[in-house]
PDB file of C-alpha atoms in Angstrom:
ATOM      1  CA  GLN A 333     126.124 215.026 150.283  1.00  0.00           C
ATOM      2  CA  GLN A 334     127.505 216.512 146.920  1.00  0.00           C
ATOM      3  CA  GLN A 335     129.260 219.979 147.973  1.00  0.00           C
ATOM      4  CA  VAL A 336     130.123 220.685 144.491  1.00  0.00           C
ATOM      5  CA  LYS A 337     127.174 220.917 142.269  1.00  0.00           C
ATOM      6  CA  GLN A 338     128.563 221.528 138.450  1.00  0.00           C
ATOM      7  CA  SER A 339     126.514 222.114 135.226  1.00  0.00           C
ATOM      8  CA  PRO A 340     125.804 221.580 132.748  1.00  0.00           C
ATOM      9  CA  GLN A 341     126.999 217.858 132.405  1.00  0.00           C
ATOM     10  CA  SER A 342     127.697 218.224 128.827  1.00  0.00           C
ATOM     11  CA  LEU A 343     127.535 220.592 126.104  1.00  0.00           C
ATOM     12  CA  ILE A 344     128.191 221.290 122.667  1.00  0.00           C
ATOM     13  CA  VAL A 345     130.238 224.894 121.232  1.00  0.00           C
ATOM     14  CA  GLN A 346     131.103 225.531 117.801  1.00  0.00           C
ATOM     15  CA  LYS A 347     134.238 226.215 117.404  1.00  0.00           C
ATOM     16  CA  GLY A 348     134.948 229.895 118.033  1.00  0.00           C
ATOM     17  CA  GLY A 349     132.260 229.902 120.554  1.00  0.00           C
ATOM     18  CA  ILE A 350     132.286 230.878 124.169  1.00  0.00           C
ATOM     19  CA  SER A 351     132.431 227.617 126.357  1.00  0.00           C
ATOM     20  CA  ILE A 352     131.021 228.473 130.586  1.00  0.00           C
ATOM     21  CA  ILE A 353     130.603 225.909 132.887  1.00  0.00           C
ATOM     22  CA  ASN A 354     128.978 226.660 136.340  1.00  0.00           C
ATOM     23  CA  CYS A 355     129.483 225.541 139.547  1.00  0.00           C
ATOM     24  CA  ALA A 356     128.105 226.157 143.903  1.00  0.00           C
ATOM     25  CA  TYR A 357     129.794 225.463 146.354  1.00  0.00           C
ATOM     26  CA  GLU A 358     127.664 225.260 149.705  1.00  0.00           C
ATOM     27  CA  ASN A 359     130.674 225.146 151.993  1.00  0.00           C
ATOM     28  CA  THR A 360     131.269 228.478 153.284  1.00  0.00           C
ATOM     29  CA  ALA A 361     135.610 227.780 155.059  1.00  0.00           C
ATOM     30  CA  PHE A 362     136.589 226.337 150.486  1.00  0.00           C
ATOM     31  CA  ASP A 363     138.330 229.358 149.927  1.00  0.00           C
ATOM     32  CA  TYR A 364     140.524 227.693 146.731  1.00  0.00           C
ATOM     33  CA  PHE A 365     138.822 227.142 143.790  1.00  0.00           C
ATOM     34  CA  PRO A 366     140.732 225.312 141.028  1.00  0.00           C
ATOM     35  CA  TRP A 367     139.287 223.708 137.575  1.00  0.00           C
ATOM     36  CA  TYR A 368     140.990 220.559 135.714  1.00  0.00           C
ATOM     37  CA  GLN A 369     140.713 219.237 132.638  1.00  0.00           C
ATOM     38  CA  GLN A 370     141.247 216.051 131.485  1.00  0.00           C
ATOM     39  CA  PHE A 371     141.603 213.893 128.398  1.00  0.00           C
ATOM     40  CA  PRO A 372     140.193 210.243 127.863  1.00  0.00           C
ATOM     41  CA  GLY A 373     143.068 208.358 129.087  1.00  0.00           C
ATOM     42  CA  LYS A 374     144.683 210.657 131.185  1.00  0.00           C
ATOM     43  CA  GLY A 375     144.875 212.440 134.517  1.00  0.00           C
ATOM     44  CA  PRO A 376     142.421 215.705 135.481  1.00  0.00           C
ATOM     45  CA  ALA A 377     145.242 219.193 134.695  1.00  0.00           C
ATOM     46  CA  LEU A 378     145.129 221.925 136.519  1.00  0.00           C
ATOM     47  CA  LEU A 379     144.367 224.236 133.884  1.00  0.00           C
ATOM     48  CA  ILE A 380     143.617 227.531 136.513  1.00  0.00           C
ATOM     49  CA  ALA A 381     142.273 228.183 140.162  1.00  0.00           C
ATOM     50  CA  ILE A 382     141.946 231.220 142.052  1.00  0.00           C
ATOM     51  CA  ARG A 383     140.806 232.570 145.456  1.00  0.00           C
ATOM     52  CA  PRO A 384     138.024 234.572 146.890  1.00  0.00           C
ATOM     53  CA  ASP A 385     140.105 237.441 147.115  1.00  0.00           C
ATOM     54  CA  VAL A 386     139.280 238.040 143.220  1.00  0.00           C
ATOM     55  CA  SER A 387     136.627 238.462 141.572  1.00  0.00           C
ATOM     56  CA  GLU A 388     137.872 237.527 137.936  1.00  0.00           C
ATOM     57  CA  LYS A 389     140.956 235.434 136.892  1.00  0.00           C
ATOM     58  CA  LYS A 390     142.768 235.026 133.253  1.00  0.00           C
ATOM     59  CA  GLU A 391     145.265 232.902 131.987  1.00  0.00           C
ATOM     60  CA  GLY A 392     144.566 233.119 127.875  1.00  0.00           C
ATOM     61  CA  ARG A 393     141.715 231.527 127.121  1.00  0.00           C
ATOM     62  CA  PHE A 394     140.533 230.558 129.912  1.00  0.00           C
ATOM     63  CA  THR A 395     138.752 232.810 132.698  1.00  0.00           C
ATOM     64  CA  ILE A 396     137.206 232.206 136.352  1.00  0.00           C
ATOM     65  CA  SER A 397     134.387 234.116 137.371  1.00  0.00           C
ATOM     66  CA  PHE A 398     133.935 234.020 141.025  1.00  0.00           C
ATOM     67  CA  ASN A 399     130.553 235.354 143.094  1.00  0.00           C
ATOM     68  CA  LYS A 400     130.973 234.647 146.816  1.00  0.00           C
ATOM     69  CA  SER A 401     128.056 235.748 147.786  1.00  0.00           C
ATOM     70  CA  ALA A 402     126.505 233.528 145.799  1.00  0.00           C
ATOM     71  CA  LYS A 403     128.545 230.686 146.455  1.00  0.00           C
ATOM     72  CA  GLN A 404     129.062 229.995 142.121  1.00  0.00           C
ATOM     73  CA  PHE A 405     131.755 229.983 140.583  1.00  0.00           C
ATOM     74  CA  SER A 406     132.336 229.298 136.648  1.00  0.00           C
ATOM     75  CA  LEU A 407     134.598 228.783 134.005  1.00  0.00           C
ATOM     76  CA  HIS A 408     134.326 230.856 130.264  1.00  0.00           C
ATOM     77  CA  ILE A 409     136.411 229.391 127.782  1.00  0.00           C
ATOM     78  CA  MET A 410     136.228 232.390 125.168  1.00  0.00           C
ATOM     79  CA  ASP A 411     136.964 231.254 121.331  1.00  0.00           C
ATOM     80  CA  SER A 412     136.715 227.467 121.631  1.00  0.00           C
ATOM     81  CA  GLN A 413     138.934 225.002 119.946  1.00  0.00           C
ATOM     82  CA  PRO A 414     138.343 221.187 118.830  1.00  0.00           C
ATOM     83  CA  GLY A 415     141.487 220.319 120.772  1.00  0.00           C
ATOM     84  CA  ASP A 416     139.697 221.926 123.895  1.00  0.00           C
ATOM     85  CA  SER A 417     137.389 218.875 123.266  1.00  0.00           C
ATOM     86  CA  ALA A 418     137.286 217.411 126.886  1.00  0.00           C
ATOM     87  CA  THR A 419     136.087 216.906 130.304  1.00  0.00           C
ATOM     88  CA  TYR A 420     136.171 219.728 132.773  1.00  0.00           C
ATOM     89  CA  PHE A 421     136.151 219.626 136.702  1.00  0.00           C
ATOM     90  CA  CYS A 422     135.499 222.855 139.491  1.00  0.00           C
ATOM     91  CA  ALA A 423     136.873 221.842 142.572  1.00  0.00           C
ATOM     92  CA  ALA A 424     137.272 223.603 145.436  1.00  0.00           C
ATOM     93  CA  SER A 425     139.352 223.293 149.143  1.00  0.00           C
ATOM     94  CA  GLY A 426     139.478 225.041 152.480  1.00  0.00           C
ATOM     95  CA  SER A 427     143.355 225.307 153.257  1.00  0.00           C
ATOM     96  CA  GLY A 428     143.970 223.777 156.295  1.00  0.00           C
ATOM     97  CA  THR A 429     146.448 220.194 156.802  1.00  0.00           C
ATOM     98  CA  ALA A 430     142.996 218.253 156.597  1.00  0.00           C
ATOM     99  CA  SER A 431     141.779 219.967 154.143  1.00  0.00           C
ATOM    100  CA  LYS A 432     140.374 218.074 151.208  1.00  0.00           C
ATOM    101  CA  LEU A 433     139.700 218.921 147.118  1.00  0.00           C
ATOM    102  CA  THR A 434     135.679 218.323 146.636  1.00  0.00           C
ATOM    103  CA  PHE A 435     135.227 218.201 142.921  1.00  0.00           C
ATOM    104  CA  GLY A 436     132.218 218.734 140.876  1.00  0.00           C
ATOM    105  CA  THR A 437     130.169 215.608 139.324  1.00  0.00           C
ATOM    106  CA  GLY A 438     131.996 216.850 135.559  1.00  0.00           C
ATOM    107  CA  THR A 439     131.043 218.879 132.451  1.00  0.00           C
ATOM    108  CA  ARG A 440     131.863 217.196 129.053  1.00  0.00           C
ATOM    109  CA  LEU A 441     133.157 220.079 126.437  1.00  0.00           C
ATOM    110  CA  GLN A 442     132.406 219.316 122.419  1.00  0.00           C
ATOM    111  CA  VAL A 443     133.493 221.358 120.453  1.00  0.00           C
ATOM    112  CA  THR A 444     132.278 220.911 116.643  1.00  0.00           C
ATOM    113  CA  LEU A 445     133.848 222.696 113.502  1.00  0.00           C
TER     114      LEU A 445
ATOM    115  CA  ASP B1276     160.906 212.781 132.110  1.00  0.00           C
ATOM    116  CA  THR B1277     157.539 211.996 133.651  1.00  0.00           C
ATOM    117  CA  ALA B1278     155.972 213.916 136.671  1.00  0.00           C
ATOM    118  CA  VAL B1279     153.418 211.675 138.742  1.00  0.00           C
ATOM    119  CA  SER B1280     154.350 207.761 137.382  1.00  0.00           C
ATOM    120  CA  GLN B1281     152.076 205.298 137.971  1.00  0.00           C
ATOM    121  CA  THR B1282     152.015 201.848 137.546  1.00  0.00           C
ATOM    122  CA  PRO B1283     150.246 199.350 135.982  1.00  0.00           C
ATOM    123  CA  LYS B1284     148.174 201.545 134.289  1.00  0.00           C
ATOM    124  CA  TYR B1285     145.728 198.675 133.203  1.00  0.00           C
ATOM    125  CA  LEU B1286     145.142 196.128 135.857  1.00  0.00           C
ATOM    126  CA  VAL B1287     142.243 193.226 135.309  1.00  0.00           C
ATOM    127  CA  THR B1288     141.485 190.084 137.799  1.00  0.00           C
ATOM    128  CA  GLN B1289     139.205 188.634 139.186  1.00  0.00           C
ATOM    129  CA  MET B1290     137.270 189.116 142.765  1.00  0.00           C
ATOM    130  CA  GLY B1291     138.800 188.215 146.345  1.00  0.00           C
ATOM    131  CA  ASN B1292     142.597 189.034 144.803  1.00  0.00           C
ATOM    132  CA  ASP B1293     145.310 191.333 146.708  1.00  0.00           C
ATOM    133  CA  LYS B1294     146.487 193.605 144.252  1.00  0.00           C
ATOM    134  CA  SER B1295     149.290 197.464 144.602  1.00  0.00           C
ATOM    135  CA  ILE B1296     149.409 200.328 142.747  1.00  0.00           C
ATOM    136  CA  LYS B1297     152.655 202.270 142.778  1.00  0.00           C
ATOM    137  CA  CYS B1298     152.648 205.938 142.739  1.00  0.00           C
ATOM    138  CA  GLU B1299     156.236 207.501 142.120  1.00  0.00           C
ATOM    139  CA  GLN B1300     156.517 211.738 141.879  1.00  0.00           C
ATOM    140  CA  ASN B1301     159.901 213.795 141.500  1.00  0.00           C
ATOM    141  CA  LEU B1302     158.443 217.066 141.722  1.00  0.00           C
ATOM    142  CA  GLY B1303     160.456 218.064 145.653  1.00  0.00           C
ATOM    143  CA  HIS B1304     156.374 217.329 146.557  1.00  0.00           C
ATOM    144  CA  ASP B1305     155.580 216.833 150.190  1.00  0.00           C
ATOM    145  CA  THR B1306     151.597 215.701 149.457  1.00  0.00           C
ATOM    146  CA  MET B1307     150.702 212.673 147.960  1.00  0.00           C
ATOM    147  CA  TYR B1308     147.238 211.130 146.766  1.00  0.00           C
ATOM    148  CA  TRP B1309     144.939 208.231 146.284  1.00  0.00           C
ATOM    149  CA  TYR B1310     141.946 209.444 144.088  1.00  0.00           C
ATOM    150  CA  LYS B1311     138.908 207.220 142.912  1.00  0.00           C
ATOM    151  CA  GLN B1312     137.069 207.522 139.830  1.00  0.00           C
ATOM    152  CA  ASP B1313     133.960 205.683 138.951  1.00  0.00           C
ATOM    153  CA  SER B1314     132.223 205.507 135.800  1.00  0.00           C
ATOM    154  CA  LYS B1315     130.355 208.071 135.641  1.00  0.00           C
ATOM    155  CA  LYS B1316     133.681 210.040 136.417  1.00  0.00           C
ATOM    156  CA  PHE B1317     132.858 211.072 139.921  1.00  0.00           C
ATOM    157  CA  LEU B1318     136.174 211.951 141.855  1.00  0.00           C
ATOM    158  CA  LYS B1319     137.018 211.594 145.284  1.00  0.00           C
ATOM    159  CA  ILE B1320     139.790 211.201 147.694  1.00  0.00           C
ATOM    160  CA  MET B1321     139.966 208.654 149.482  1.00  0.00           C
ATOM    161  CA  PHE B1322     143.327 209.643 151.687  1.00  0.00           C
ATOM    162  CA  SER B1323     146.377 211.975 152.090  1.00  0.00           C
ATOM    163  CA  TYR B1324     149.695 211.546 153.032  1.00  0.00           C
ATOM    164  CA  ASN B1325     152.147 214.180 154.070  1.00  0.00           C
ATOM    165  CA  ASN B1326     155.595 213.851 154.702  1.00  0.00           C
ATOM    166  CA  LYS B1327     154.830 210.147 155.201  1.00  0.00           C
ATOM    167  CA  GLU B1328     152.661 211.109 157.854  1.00  0.00           C
ATOM    168  CA  LEU B1329     148.354 209.899 157.451  1.00  0.00           C
ATOM    169  CA  ILE B1330     146.299 213.317 157.449  1.00  0.00           C
ATOM    170  CA  ILE B1331     143.247 212.167 155.184  1.00  0.00           C
ATOM    171  CA  ASN B1332     141.545 209.004 155.382  1.00  0.00           C
ATOM    172  CA  GLU B1333     137.889 208.938 154.342  1.00  0.00           C
ATOM    173  CA  THR B1334     135.396 206.771 154.480  1.00  0.00           C
ATOM    174  CA  VAL B1335     136.814 204.439 152.687  1.00  0.00           C
ATOM    175  CA  PRO B1336     136.635 200.249 153.752  1.00  0.00           C
ATOM    176  CA  ASN B1337     139.987 198.438 155.206  1.00  0.00           C
ATOM    177  CA  ARG B1338     140.321 196.218 152.695  1.00  0.00           C
ATOM    178  CA  PHE B1339     142.107 199.762 151.493  1.00  0.00           C
ATOM    179  CA  SER B1340     145.544 200.086 152.730  1.00  0.00           C
ATOM    180  CA  PRO B1341     148.083 202.910 151.796  1.00  0.00           C
ATOM    181  CA  LYS B1342     151.690 202.654 152.208  1.00  0.00           C
ATOM    182  CA  SER B1343     154.057 205.941 151.846  1.00  0.00           C
ATOM    183  CA  PRO B1344     157.954 204.484 152.336  1.00  0.00           C
ATOM    184  CA  ASP B1345     159.036 208.848 151.953  1.00  0.00           C
ATOM    185  CA  LYS B1346     157.838 211.599 150.748  1.00  0.00           C
ATOM    186  CA  ALA B1347     158.648 210.633 146.771  1.00  0.00           C
ATOM    187  CA  HIS B1348     156.161 207.342 146.861  1.00  0.00           C
ATOM    188  CA  LEU B1349     152.293 206.430 147.786  1.00  0.00           C
ATOM    189  CA  ASN B1350     151.437 203.196 146.860  1.00  0.00           C
ATOM    190  CA  LEU B1351     147.796 201.993 147.779  1.00  0.00           C
ATOM    191  CA  HIS B1352     147.390 198.068 148.212  1.00  0.00           C
ATOM    192  CA  ILE B1353     144.145 196.764 148.155  1.00  0.00           C
ATOM    193  CA  ASN B1354     143.222 192.927 150.040  1.00  0.00           C
ATOM    194  CA  SER B1355     140.758 190.910 149.068  1.00  0.00           C
ATOM    195  CA  LEU B1356     138.974 192.730 145.425  1.00  0.00           C
ATOM    196  CA  GLU B1357     135.040 192.932 144.877  1.00  0.00           C
ATOM    197  CA  LEU B1358     133.317 193.870 141.647  1.00  0.00           C
ATOM    198  CA  GLY B1359     132.993 197.067 143.037  1.00  0.00           C
ATOM    199  CA  ASP B1360     136.016 198.509 143.068  1.00  0.00           C
ATOM    200  CA  SER B1361     136.867 198.335 139.479  1.00  0.00           C
ATOM    201  CA  ALA B1362     137.143 201.811 138.429  1.00  0.00           C
ATOM    202  CA  VAL B1363     140.595 204.513 137.742  1.00  0.00           C
ATOM    203  CA  TYR B1364     142.569 205.374 140.496  1.00  0.00           C
ATOM    204  CA  PHE B1365     144.800 208.434 140.950  1.00  0.00           C
ATOM    205  CA  CYS B1366     147.413 208.971 142.639  1.00  0.00           C
ATOM    206  CA  ALA B1367     148.456 213.160 142.814  1.00  0.00           C
ATOM    207  CA  SER B1368     151.277 215.175 145.317  1.00  0.00           C
ATOM    208  CA  SER B1369     150.872 218.652 146.022  1.00  0.00           C
ATOM    209  CA  THR B1370     153.074 220.929 147.957  1.00  0.00           C
ATOM    210  CA  GLY B1371     151.994 221.566 151.203  1.00  0.00           C
ATOM    211  CA  THR B1372     148.659 220.623 152.048  1.00  0.00           C
ATOM    212  CA  GLY B1373     145.196 221.477 151.548  1.00  0.00           C
ATOM    213  CA  GLY B1374     144.664 224.425 148.796  1.00  0.00           C
ATOM    214  CA  GLN B1375     147.394 223.818 147.108  1.00  0.00           C
ATOM    215  CA  PRO B1376     147.725 223.254 143.230  1.00  0.00           C
ATOM    216  CA  GLN B1377     147.423 219.235 142.775  1.00  0.00           C
ATOM    217  CA  HIS B1378     149.088 217.018 139.532  1.00  0.00           C
ATOM    218  CA  PHE B1379     147.690 214.090 138.676  1.00  0.00           C
ATOM    219  CA  GLY B1380     149.039 210.650 137.431  1.00  0.00           C
ATOM    220  CA  ASP B1381     147.625 209.513 134.423  1.00  0.00           C
ATOM    221  CA  GLY B1382     145.622 206.792 136.472  1.00  0.00           C
ATOM    222  CA  THR B1383     145.671 202.908 136.892  1.00  0.00           C
ATOM    223  CA  ARG B1384     142.460 201.774 135.042  1.00  0.00           C
ATOM    224  CA  LEU B1385     141.363 198.456 137.654  1.00  0.00           C
ATOM    225  CA  SER B1386     139.076 196.176 136.399  1.00  0.00           C
ATOM    226  CA  ILE B1387     137.855 193.253 138.462  1.00  0.00           C
ATOM    227  CA  LEU B1388     136.464 189.978 136.774  1.00  0.00           C
TER     228      LEU B1388
END
């Protein structure tokens, strides 16, 4: 049972455009929602994270939008650059001791010139 | 000064063999994890240790045995390797458990011949 659904599976965006990746979760106990960026041959790296007490968080060109009632959150990459080409994973977890991070299926982003 | 380091980076072996992957973190974290990333890039947690104590043990075959000699190290031993074990295995660490940023190593690509 997949608890975090991510879309699209792949995305092609022109340089300077906005990349948008969406995730939906089922477990209402989730209260931590990070996004990870993974380049080929490397491990996932934390990009930005949000907790449900805010509806939006921005760090540089990266913004998370969070909709608690809809149980959805999304990553927006403004002014997308070729260097942003990577696989992006959303994830979710609770905050208890045995809470585990559940990942989405990943979105492969390609930013073209 | 790599934060989370795994060895080896590549592991090619035959079915039925026993192998180990080592992980070390120099971030001062007290929680460490093992994840498996399959050929479709799906990331799934296998184990989690906090202060050398096992706190998450997913439905992983008991051929997989983690060992944490101290807070900075978490090793993974795999007995009787099977074709389906081929994947990339990632070690990660965090401060505390549940809902905390996790830092990943660059993975060990295990290929079973």
